[in-house]
N, CA, C and O atoms as a DFTB+ gen file, in Angstrom:
572 C
 N C O
     1  1     113.642      53.730     -40.080
     2  2     112.505      53.038     -40.640
     3  2     112.398      51.650     -39.998
     4  3     113.407      50.983     -39.769
     5  1     111.207      51.240     -39.720
     6  2     110.952      49.948     -39.087
     7  2     110.813      48.873     -40.157
     8  3     109.810      48.841     -40.870
     9  1     111.798      47.995     -40.280
    10  2     111.779      46.916     -41.274
    11  2     111.096      45.686     -40.671
    12  3     111.409      45.282     -39.551
    13  1     110.171      45.102     -41.413
    14  2     109.492      43.896     -40.965
    15  2     110.181      42.703     -41.608
    16  3     110.291      42.628     -42.832
    17  1     110.638      41.781     -40.794
    18  2     111.267      40.569     -41.289
    19  2     110.207      39.492     -41.479
    20  3     109.414      39.228     -40.576
    21  1     110.197      38.878     -42.647
    22  2     109.262      37.776     -42.895
    23  2     109.636      36.593     -42.014
    24  3     110.808      36.239     -41.884
    25  1     108.629      35.997     -41.419
    26  2     108.875      34.797     -40.612
    27  2     109.066      33.599     -41.537
    28  3     108.536      33.587     -42.648
    29  1     109.812      32.599     -41.095
    30  2     109.979      31.397     -41.908
    31  2     108.621      30.732     -42.180
    32  3     107.691      30.845     -41.382
    33  1     108.528      30.035     -43.325
    34  2     107.281      29.396     -43.731
    35  2     106.726      28.461     -42.657
    36  3     105.527      28.487     -42.380
    37  1     107.563      27.652     -42.061
    38  2     107.097      26.709     -41.033
    39  2     106.467      27.453     -39.855
    40  3     105.468      27.001     -39.295
    41  1     107.046      28.580     -39.485
    42  2     106.501      29.381     -38.387
    43  2     105.158      30.003     -38.765
    44  3     104.235      30.039     -37.951
    45  1     105.052      30.497     -40.012
    46  2     103.788      31.070     -40.479
    47  2     102.697      30.003     -40.552
    48  3     101.549      30.263     -40.190
    49  1     103.052      28.794     -41.022
    50  2     102.078      27.693     -41.088
    51  2     101.567      27.330     -39.701
    52  3     100.364      27.167     -39.495
    53  1     102.479      27.206     -38.761
    54  2     102.107      26.874     -37.384
    55  2     101.195      27.951     -36.796
    56  3     100.202      27.634     -36.140
    57  1     101.528      29.211     -37.028
    58  2     100.711      30.319     -36.522
    59  2      99.333      30.322     -37.179
    60  3      98.331      30.597     -36.519
    61  1      99.279      30.013     -38.489
    62  2      97.991      29.983     -39.194
    63  2      97.097      28.881     -38.642
    64  3      95.908      29.107     -38.417
    65  1      97.649      27.697     -38.423
    66  2      96.849      26.598     -37.869
    67  2      96.369      26.917     -36.457
    68  3      95.244      26.580     -36.087
    69  1      97.210      27.558     -35.683
    70  2      96.798      27.954     -34.334
    71  2      95.679      28.992     -34.398
    72  3      94.740      28.948     -33.603
    73  1      95.780      29.914     -35.334
    74  2      94.728      30.928     -35.508
    75  2      93.402      30.242     -35.855
    76  3      92.361      30.600     -35.305
    77  1      93.431      29.271     -36.752
    78  2      92.215      28.544     -37.135
    79  2      91.599      27.811     -35.945
    80  3      90.382      27.829     -35.759
    81  1      92.447      27.166     -35.141
    82  2      91.957      26.383     -33.994
    83  2      91.476      27.250     -32.844
    84  3      90.548      26.867     -32.131
    85  1      92.086      28.403     -32.653
    86  2      91.815      29.184     -31.439
    87  2      90.761      30.280     -31.623
    88  3      90.378      30.931     -30.651
    89  1      90.295      30.490     -32.836
    90  2      89.286      31.509     -33.090
    91  2      87.990      30.862     -33.536
    92  3      87.957      29.684     -33.892
    93  1      86.927      31.643     -33.512
    94  2      85.643      31.126     -33.994
    95  2      84.883      32.166     -34.813
    96  3      83.710      31.969     -35.131
    97  1      85.543      33.269     -35.155
    98  2      84.889      34.315     -35.952
    99  2      85.764      34.696     -37.134
   100  3      86.990      34.726     -37.033
   101  1      85.118      34.985     -38.253
   102  2      85.825      35.391     -39.455
   103  2      85.010      36.434     -40.202
   104  3      83.827      36.635     -39.928
   105  1      85.660      37.089     -41.142
   106  2      84.991      37.958     -42.108
   107  2      84.974      37.197     -43.407
   108  3      86.016      36.718     -43.855
   109  1      83.799      37.072     -44.035
   110  2      83.664      36.343     -45.292
   111  2      83.320      37.313     -46.410
   112  3      82.320      38.028     -46.344
   113  1      84.170      37.330     -47.446
   114  2      83.949      38.176     -48.620
   115  2      83.444      37.306     -49.764
   116  3      84.058      36.300     -50.121
   117  1      82.315      37.715     -50.329
   118  2      81.733      37.045     -51.490
   119  2      81.465      38.099     -52.545
   120  3      81.514      39.297     -52.269
   121  1      81.181      37.644     -53.757
   122  2      80.848      38.587     -54.826
   123  2      79.961      37.896     -55.841
   124  3      79.933      36.670     -55.939
   125  1      79.242      38.704     -56.588
   126  2      78.384      38.196     -57.644
   127  2      78.272      39.264     -58.716
   128  3      78.297      40.460     -58.425
   129  1      78.150      38.825     -59.944
   130  2      78.010      39.777     -61.046
   131  2      76.849      40.727     -60.790
   132  3      75.752      40.302     -60.426
   133  1      77.096      41.988     -60.981
   134  2      76.043      42.985     -60.873
   135  2      75.788      43.503     -59.476
   136  3      75.152      44.545     -59.321
   137  1      76.262      42.812     -58.452
   138  2      76.010      43.264     -57.081
   139  2      77.273      43.705     -56.363
   140  3      77.197      44.325     -55.302
   141  1      78.414      43.400     -56.916
   142  2      79.664      43.797     -56.298
   143  2      80.010      42.973     -55.072
   144  3      79.341      41.982     -54.778
   145  1      81.050      43.374     -54.354
   146  2      81.512      42.607     -53.201
   147  2      80.561      42.729     -52.008
   148  3      79.813      43.698     -51.872
   149  1      80.621      41.722     -51.164
   150  2      79.797      41.674     -49.951
   151  2      80.658      41.079     -48.845
   152  3      81.337      40.076     -49.062
   153  1      80.638      41.684     -47.666
   154  2      81.483      41.265     -46.553
   155  2      80.629      41.161     -45.306
   156  3      79.923      42.104     -44.951
   157  1      80.691      39.991     -44.623
   158  2      79.936      39.826     -43.382
   159  2      80.765      39.070     -42.344
   160  3      81.623      38.260     -42.692
   161  1      80.497      39.344     -41.066
   162  2      81.135      38.557     -40.011
   163  2      80.313      37.285     -39.760
   164  3      79.083      37.318     -39.747
   165  1      81.009      36.182     -39.563
   166  2      80.358      34.905     -39.285
   167  2      81.168      34.126     -38.268
   168  3      82.379      34.314     -38.151
   169  1      80.505      33.261     -37.539
   170  2      81.196      32.301     -36.686
   171  2      81.535      31.086     -37.530
   172  3      80.888      30.817     -38.542
   173  1      82.563      30.352     -37.100
   174  2      82.952      29.156     -37.839
   175  2      83.479      28.087     -36.886
   176  3      83.780      28.347     -35.721
   177  1      83.576      26.882     -37.427
   178  2      84.271      25.780     -36.763
   179  2      85.245      25.177     -37.756
   180  3      84.885      24.907     -38.902
   181  1      86.475      24.965     -37.322
   182  2      87.545      24.389     -38.142
   183  2      87.709      22.931     -37.772
   184  3      87.938      22.614     -36.605
   185  1      87.596      22.026     -38.752
   186  2      87.710      20.599     -38.471
   187  2      89.063      20.011     -38.852
   188  3      89.256      18.797     -38.787
   189  1      89.987      20.858     -39.245
   190  2      91.307      20.403     -39.655
   191  2      91.505      20.443     -41.160
   192  3      92.637      20.419     -41.642
   193  1      90.403      20.505     -41.906
   194  2      90.534      20.588     -43.361
   195  2      89.553      21.570     -43.996
   196  3      89.734      21.968     -45.147
   197  1      88.521      21.962     -43.259
   198  2      87.562      22.934     -43.804
   199  2      86.946      23.735     -42.664
   200  3      86.933      23.315     -41.508
   201  1      86.435      24.912     -43.039
   202  2      85.718      25.764     -42.103
   203  2      84.229      25.596     -42.373
   204  3      83.800      25.599     -43.527
   205  1      83.447      25.450     -41.318
   206  2      81.997      25.358     -41.451
   207  2      81.381      26.582     -40.802
   208  3      81.698      26.923     -39.662
   209  1      80.500      27.238     -41.538
   210  2      79.771      28.391     -41.041
   211  2      78.318      28.241     -41.468
   212  3      77.973      27.277     -42.151
   213  1      77.471      29.167     -41.082
   214  2      76.053      29.062     -41.446
   215  2      75.467      30.448     -41.640
   216  3      75.928      31.426     -41.052
   217  1      74.443      30.512     -42.475
   218  2      73.721      31.754     -42.712
   219  2      72.301      31.413     -43.150
   220  3      71.972      30.248     -43.375
   221  1      71.473      32.430     -43.265
   222  2      70.080      32.201     -43.661
   223  2      69.962      31.896     -45.144
   224  3      70.731      32.405     -45.959
   225  1      69.011      31.077     -45.478
   226  2      68.751      30.640     -46.853
   227  2      68.617      31.822     -47.821
   228  3      69.151      31.751     -48.928
   229  1      67.941      32.878     -47.454
   230  2      67.703      33.999     -48.357
   231  2      68.762      35.081     -48.322
   232  3      68.558      36.144     -48.908
   233  1      69.877      34.856     -47.664
   234  2      70.879      35.909     -47.500
   235  2      71.619      36.218     -48.796
   236  3      71.737      35.376     -49.687
   237  1      72.106      37.432     -48.874
   238  2      72.920      37.835     -50.024
   239  2      74.182      36.969     -50.096
   240  3      74.632      36.612     -51.185
   241  1      74.740      36.639     -48.948
   242  2      75.930      35.793     -48.908
   243  2      75.672      34.470     -49.620
   244  3      76.470      34.050     -50.458
   245  1      74.575      33.820     -49.295
   246  2      74.275      32.531     -49.905
   247  2      73.995      32.673     -51.398
   248  3      74.411      31.828     -52.191
   249  1      73.300      33.727     -51.780
   250  2      73.053      33.970     -53.208
   251  2      74.382      34.137     -53.947
   252  3      74.563      33.591     -55.035
   253  1      75.305      34.890     -53.355
   254  2      76.613      35.095     -53.967
   255  2      77.397      33.793     -54.076
   256  3      78.008      33.516     -55.109
   257  1      77.380      32.997     -53.017
   258  2      78.110      31.729     -53.013
   259  2      77.554      30.782     -54.077
   260  3      78.309      30.069     -54.738
   261  1      76.252      30.780     -54.235
   262  2      75.655      29.925     -55.283
   263  2      76.102      30.365     -56.675
   264  3      76.336      29.534     -57.552
   265  1      76.216      31.677     -56.869
   266  2      76.624      32.205     -58.175
   267  2      78.129      32.096     -58.389
   268  3      78.581      31.887     -59.514
   269  1      78.903      32.237     -57.323
   270  2      80.361      32.210     -57.406
   271  2      80.914      31.560     -56.130
   272  3      81.010      32.223     -55.097
   273  1      81.274      30.290     -56.189
   274  2      81.692      29.582     -54.979
   275  2      83.086      29.942     -54.458
   276  3      83.487      29.445     -53.405
   277  1      83.824      30.785     -55.162
   278  2      85.142      31.235     -54.677
   279  2      84.938      32.392     -53.711
   280  3      84.254      33.365     -54.029
   281  1      85.538      32.280     -52.526
   282  2      85.391      33.297     -51.492
   283  2      86.748      33.590     -50.862
   284  3      87.731      32.891     -51.107
   285  1      86.778      34.631     -50.052
   286  2      87.952      34.938     -49.242
   287  2      87.479      35.177     -47.817
   288  3      86.492      35.875     -47.580
   289  1      88.203      34.582     -46.874
   290  2      87.901      34.761     -45.454
   291  2      89.106      35.409     -44.777
   292  3      90.251      35.176     -45.164
   293  1      88.833      36.220     -43.769
   294  2      89.882      36.851     -42.976
   295  2      89.611      36.555     -41.510
   296  3      88.494      36.728     -41.023
   297  1      90.647      36.108     -40.814
   298  2      90.545      35.781     -39.389
   299  2      91.637      36.548     -38.668
   300  3      92.813      36.424     -39.008
   301  1      91.259      37.335     -37.678
   302  2      92.238      38.076     -36.897
   303  2      92.012      39.569     -36.988
   304  3      90.929      40.037     -37.338
   305  1      93.051      40.295     -36.666
   306  2      93.003      41.754     -36.670
   307  2      93.797      42.287     -37.858
   308  3      94.484      41.527     -38.540
   309  1      93.706      43.581     -38.104
   310  2      94.461      44.160     -39.213
   311  2      95.960      44.013     -39.031
   312  3      96.707      44.001     -40.010
   313  1      96.404      43.902     -37.792
   314  2      97.827      43.759     -37.515
   315  2      98.310      42.327     -37.455
   316  3      99.516      42.088     -37.395
   317  1      97.398      41.366     -37.469
   318  2      97.768      39.950     -37.337
   319  2      96.646      39.128     -37.963
   320  3      95.747      38.658     -37.265
   321  1      96.705      38.958     -39.286
   322  2      95.558      38.408     -40.009
   323  2      95.927      37.173     -40.832
   324  3      97.013      37.086     -41.405
   325  1      95.009      36.242     -40.871
   326  2      95.084      35.073     -41.738
   327  2      94.050      35.263     -42.836
   328  3      92.857      35.373     -42.552
   329  1      94.494      35.303     -44.084
   330  2      93.610      35.436     -45.237
   331  2      93.540      34.073     -45.919
   332  3      94.566      33.443     -46.177
   333  1      92.313      33.623     -46.210
   334  2      92.125      32.306     -46.814
   335  2      91.288      32.434     -48.075
   336  3      90.183      32.977     -48.043
   337  1      91.812      31.937     -49.177
   338  2      91.035      31.803     -50.407
   339  2      90.476      30.390     -50.391
   340  3      91.205      29.431     -50.139
   341  1      89.177      30.262     -50.662
   342  2      88.532      28.964     -50.530
   343  2      87.452      28.767     -51.577
   344  3      86.951      29.717     -52.177
   345  1      87.113      27.508     -51.776
   346  2      85.950      27.135     -52.565
   347  2      84.904      26.621     -51.593
   348  3      85.216      25.892     -50.650
   349  1      83.668      27.006     -51.832
   350  2      82.597      26.664     -50.900
   351  2      81.714      25.534     -51.423
   352  3      81.594      25.306     -52.627
   353  1      81.113      24.851     -50.481
   354  2      80.014      23.939     -50.774
   355  2      78.891      24.320     -49.823
   356  3      79.132      24.812     -48.721
   357  1      77.681      24.089     -50.256
   358  2      76.510      24.414     -49.445
   359  2      75.901      23.111     -48.966
   360  3      75.744      22.165     -49.739
   361  1      75.561      23.066     -47.699
   362  2      74.937      21.876     -47.121
   363  2      73.726      22.307     -46.313
   364  3      73.809      23.238     -45.511
   365  1      72.618      21.645     -46.516
   366  2      71.431      21.955     -45.717
   367  2      71.649      21.452     -44.303
   368  3      72.532      20.633     -44.048
   369  1      70.843      21.947     -43.399
   370  2      70.910      21.475     -42.011
   371  2      70.700      19.961     -41.979
   372  3      71.359      19.263     -41.208
   373  1      69.798      19.451     -42.800
   374  2      69.561      18.003     -42.851
   375  2      70.808      17.252     -43.316
   376  3      71.111      16.176     -42.802
   377  1      71.535      17.819     -44.295
   378  2      72.768      17.183     -44.776
   379  2      73.800      17.077     -43.668
   380  3      74.422      16.030     -43.486
   381  1      73.982      18.164     -42.930
   382  2      75.003      18.188     -41.891
   383  2      74.538      17.447     -40.645
   384  3      75.361      16.948     -39.876
   385  1      73.223      17.371     -40.440
   386  2      72.711      16.639     -39.278
   387  2      73.162      15.187     -39.325
   388  3      73.299      14.545     -38.284
   389  1      73.396      14.659     -40.540
   390  2      73.921      13.301     -40.660
   391  2      75.333      13.201     -40.093
   392  3      75.786      12.125     -39.703
   393  1      76.005      14.316     -40.056
   394  2      77.347      14.371     -39.483
   395  2      77.216      15.110     -38.156
   396  3      77.556      16.288     -38.048
   397  1      76.729      14.414     -37.175
   398  2      76.382      15.034     -35.886
   399  2      77.529      15.835     -35.279
   400  3      77.298      16.872     -34.656
   401  1      78.738      15.373     -35.452
   402  2      79.886      16.068     -34.860
   403  2      80.060      17.471     -35.442
   404  3      80.369      18.407     -34.704
   405  1      79.866      17.631     -36.748
   406  2      79.996      18.947     -37.392
   407  2      78.963      19.906     -36.820
   408  3      79.290      21.033     -36.447
   409  1      77.702      19.450     -36.754
   410  2      76.634      20.300     -36.226
   411  2      76.901      20.676     -34.768
   412  3      76.707      21.825     -34.373
   413  1      77.340      19.715     -33.983
   414  2      77.613      19.956     -32.557
   415  2      78.758      20.955     -32.379
   416  3      78.644      21.906     -31.605
   417  1      79.854      20.738     -33.095
   418  2      81.015      21.619     -32.956
   419  2      80.728      23.029     -33.460
   420  3      81.166      24.010     -32.857
   421  1      79.991      23.129     -34.566
   422  2      79.636      24.459     -35.054
   423  2      78.776      25.185     -34.021
   424  3      78.996      26.367     -33.758
   425  1      77.815      24.501     -33.444
   426  2      76.952      25.116     -32.431
   427  2      77.766      25.586     -31.230
   428  3      77.501      26.657     -30.684
   429  1      78.757      24.793     -30.813
   430  2      79.611      25.190     -29.691
   431  2      80.446      26.422     -30.041
   432  3      80.585      27.331     -29.223
   433  1      80.997      26.453     -31.242
   434  2      81.854      27.568     -31.654
   435  2      81.074      28.855     -31.840
   436  3      81.557      29.936     -31.504
   437  1      79.863      28.738     -32.377
   438  2      79.101      29.936     -32.736
   439  2      78.164      30.426     -31.648
   440  3      77.783      31.596     -31.633
   441  1      77.791      29.537     -30.738
   442  2      76.828      29.922     -29.707
   443  2      75.390      29.819     -30.172
   444  3      74.475      30.195     -29.439
   445  1      75.173      29.309     -31.391
   446  2      73.808      29.056     -31.849
   447  2      73.782      27.759     -32.647
   448  3      74.798      27.327     -33.192
   449  1      72.624      27.158     -32.704
   450  2      72.472      25.867     -33.361
   451  2      71.526      26.003     -34.542
   452  3      70.314      26.097     -34.348
   453  1      72.055      26.015     -35.772
   454  2      71.200      26.143     -36.954
   455  2      70.117      25.068     -37.051
   456  3      69.107      25.264     -37.728
   457  1      70.319      23.952     -36.390
   458  2      69.305      22.899     -36.419
   459  2      68.029      23.328     -35.706
   460  3      66.958      22.775     -35.956
   461  1      68.143      24.313     -34.820
   462  2      66.979      24.748     -34.048
   463  2      66.304      25.992     -34.629
   464  3      65.295      26.452     -34.095
   465  1      66.845      26.535     -35.708
   466  2      66.289      27.742     -36.320
   467  2      65.968      27.450     -37.788
   468  3      66.872      27.143     -38.565
   469  1      64.707      27.542     -38.173
   470  2      64.352      27.277     -39.570
   471  2      65.039      28.251     -40.531
   472  3      65.190      29.433     -40.223
   473  1      65.450      27.748     -41.686
   474  2      65.998      28.610     -42.727
   475  2      67.501      28.757     -42.749
   476  3      68.022      29.489     -43.591
   477  1      68.223      28.096     -41.862
   478  2      69.681      28.164     -41.867
   479  2      70.251      27.150     -42.844
   480  3      69.685      26.075     -43.041
   481  1      71.379      27.503     -43.453
   482  2      72.118      26.631     -44.354
   483  2      73.592      26.719     -43.973
   484  3      74.092      27.803     -43.671
   485  1      74.282      25.594     -43.985
   486  2      75.720      25.586     -43.724
   487  2      76.481      25.904     -45.005
   488  3      76.101      25.481     -46.097
   489  1      77.558      26.654     -44.847
   490  2      78.508      26.887     -45.924
   491  2      79.838      26.323     -45.454
   492  3      80.340      26.697     -44.394
   493  1      80.402      25.428     -46.239
   494  2      81.692      24.848     -45.873
   495  2      82.754      25.368     -46.830
   496  3      82.591      25.313     -48.049
   497  1      83.839      25.870     -46.265
   498  2      84.932      26.461     -47.029
   499  2      86.114      25.502     -47.035
   500  3      86.599      25.096     -45.979
   501  1      86.572      25.143     -48.221
   502  2      87.762      24.314     -48.368
   503  2      88.893      25.230     -48.826
   504  3      88.880      25.719     -49.955
   505  1      89.878      25.464     -47.943
   506  2      90.972      26.380     -48.299
   507  2      91.758      25.898     -49.513
   508  3      92.054      24.711     -49.655
   509  1      92.089      26.847     -50.383
   510  2      92.927      26.565     -51.545
   511  2      94.263      27.280     -51.437
   512  3      95.239      26.889     -52.078
   513  1      94.303      28.307     -50.640
   514  2      95.522      29.065     -50.438
   515  2      95.324      30.023     -49.285
   516  3      94.196      30.379     -48.945
   517  1      96.419      30.437     -48.688
   518  2      96.299      31.372     -47.574
   519  2      97.560      32.208     -47.462
   520  3      98.613      31.870     -48.002
   521  1      97.417      33.297     -46.752
   522  2      98.576      34.107     -46.387
   523  2      98.357      34.553     -44.952
   524  3      97.239      34.845     -44.530
   525  1      99.448      34.594     -44.224
   526  2      99.376      34.964     -42.819
   527  2     100.449      35.990     -42.571
   528  3     101.617      35.776     -42.894
   529  1     100.051      37.110     -41.995
   530  2     101.047      38.135     -41.782
   531  2     100.746      39.046     -40.621
   532  3      99.618      39.174     -40.146
   533  1     101.799      39.659     -40.202
   534  2     101.713      40.685     -39.165
   535  2     102.213      41.981     -39.757
   536  3     103.231      42.012     -40.449
   537  1     101.502      43.034     -39.486
   538  2     101.896      44.348     -39.987
   539  2     102.839      45.006     -38.995
   540  3     102.786      44.753     -37.791
   541  1     103.695      45.851     -39.528
   542  2     104.555      46.633     -38.645
   543  2     103.694      47.703     -37.978
   544  3     102.592      47.999     -38.442
   545  1     104.191      48.270     -36.908
   546  2     103.450      49.326     -36.218
   547  2     103.119      50.481     -37.146
   548  3     102.028      51.047     -37.079
   549  1     104.072      50.833     -38.024
   550  2     103.838      51.987     -38.903
   551  2     102.728      51.707     -39.913
   552  3     101.984      52.619     -40.275
   553  1     102.603      50.446     -40.380
   554  2     101.544      50.161     -41.350
   555  2     100.175      50.073     -40.689
   556  3      99.152      50.104     -41.372
   557  1     100.152      49.963     -39.354
   558  2      98.883      49.954     -38.610
   559  2      98.571      51.336     -38.077
   560  3      97.557      51.516     -37.403
   561  1      99.398      52.300     -38.354
   562  2      99.156      53.647     -37.869
   563  2      99.809      53.923     -36.520
   564  3      99.541      54.954     -35.904
   565  1     100.664      53.012     -36.053
   566  2     101.348      53.198     -34.780
   567  2     102.535      54.132     -34.916
   568  3     102.913      54.506     -36.026
   569  1     103.116      54.506     -33.802
   570  2     104.269      55.407     -33.834
   571  2     105.461      54.757     -33.195
   572  3     106.531      55.362     -33.126
C-alpha cells in the first residue's frame, strides 16, 4: 500500500503561497438558499492578502455571493490542490479603479480588463482558512 506522508506545516505554507503567486486561475464555489451549489472557473490576482477576480453583474455567482459571502476556492489539480475558505467583498469597477494597481494586475493575470467591458464587478476573497495537499497516485486513479 502506498502511504502518503504529510508534509511539515512550514513546507505546506510555502507551497500554498507559491501556488497563489504562480497561478492565475481558480475554481470558485458559491451557494445560495434554494439554488444549491454553483462552481465556475475564474482568473484571479493575488496581492499577498486577498484574491481579486471579476464576473458579470447579473451572474449567478454574484447573486450567490451577495446572499452568502462565504465561498470556497480551489487552485491546482486534483493531485495537487490548494483549497481556500474565504469571505468575499464586492467592489464595482469604479471602486477598484481608485486602486489602479489592483485593476492593472488583475487585467495582466486574467488577460481581460473589466474596466473596458460594461457590467463587470470585482469580487475580492479574503482567506480565512486553507488546506494544501497532494494525493497519492492510488487516490488519483494511478497504478
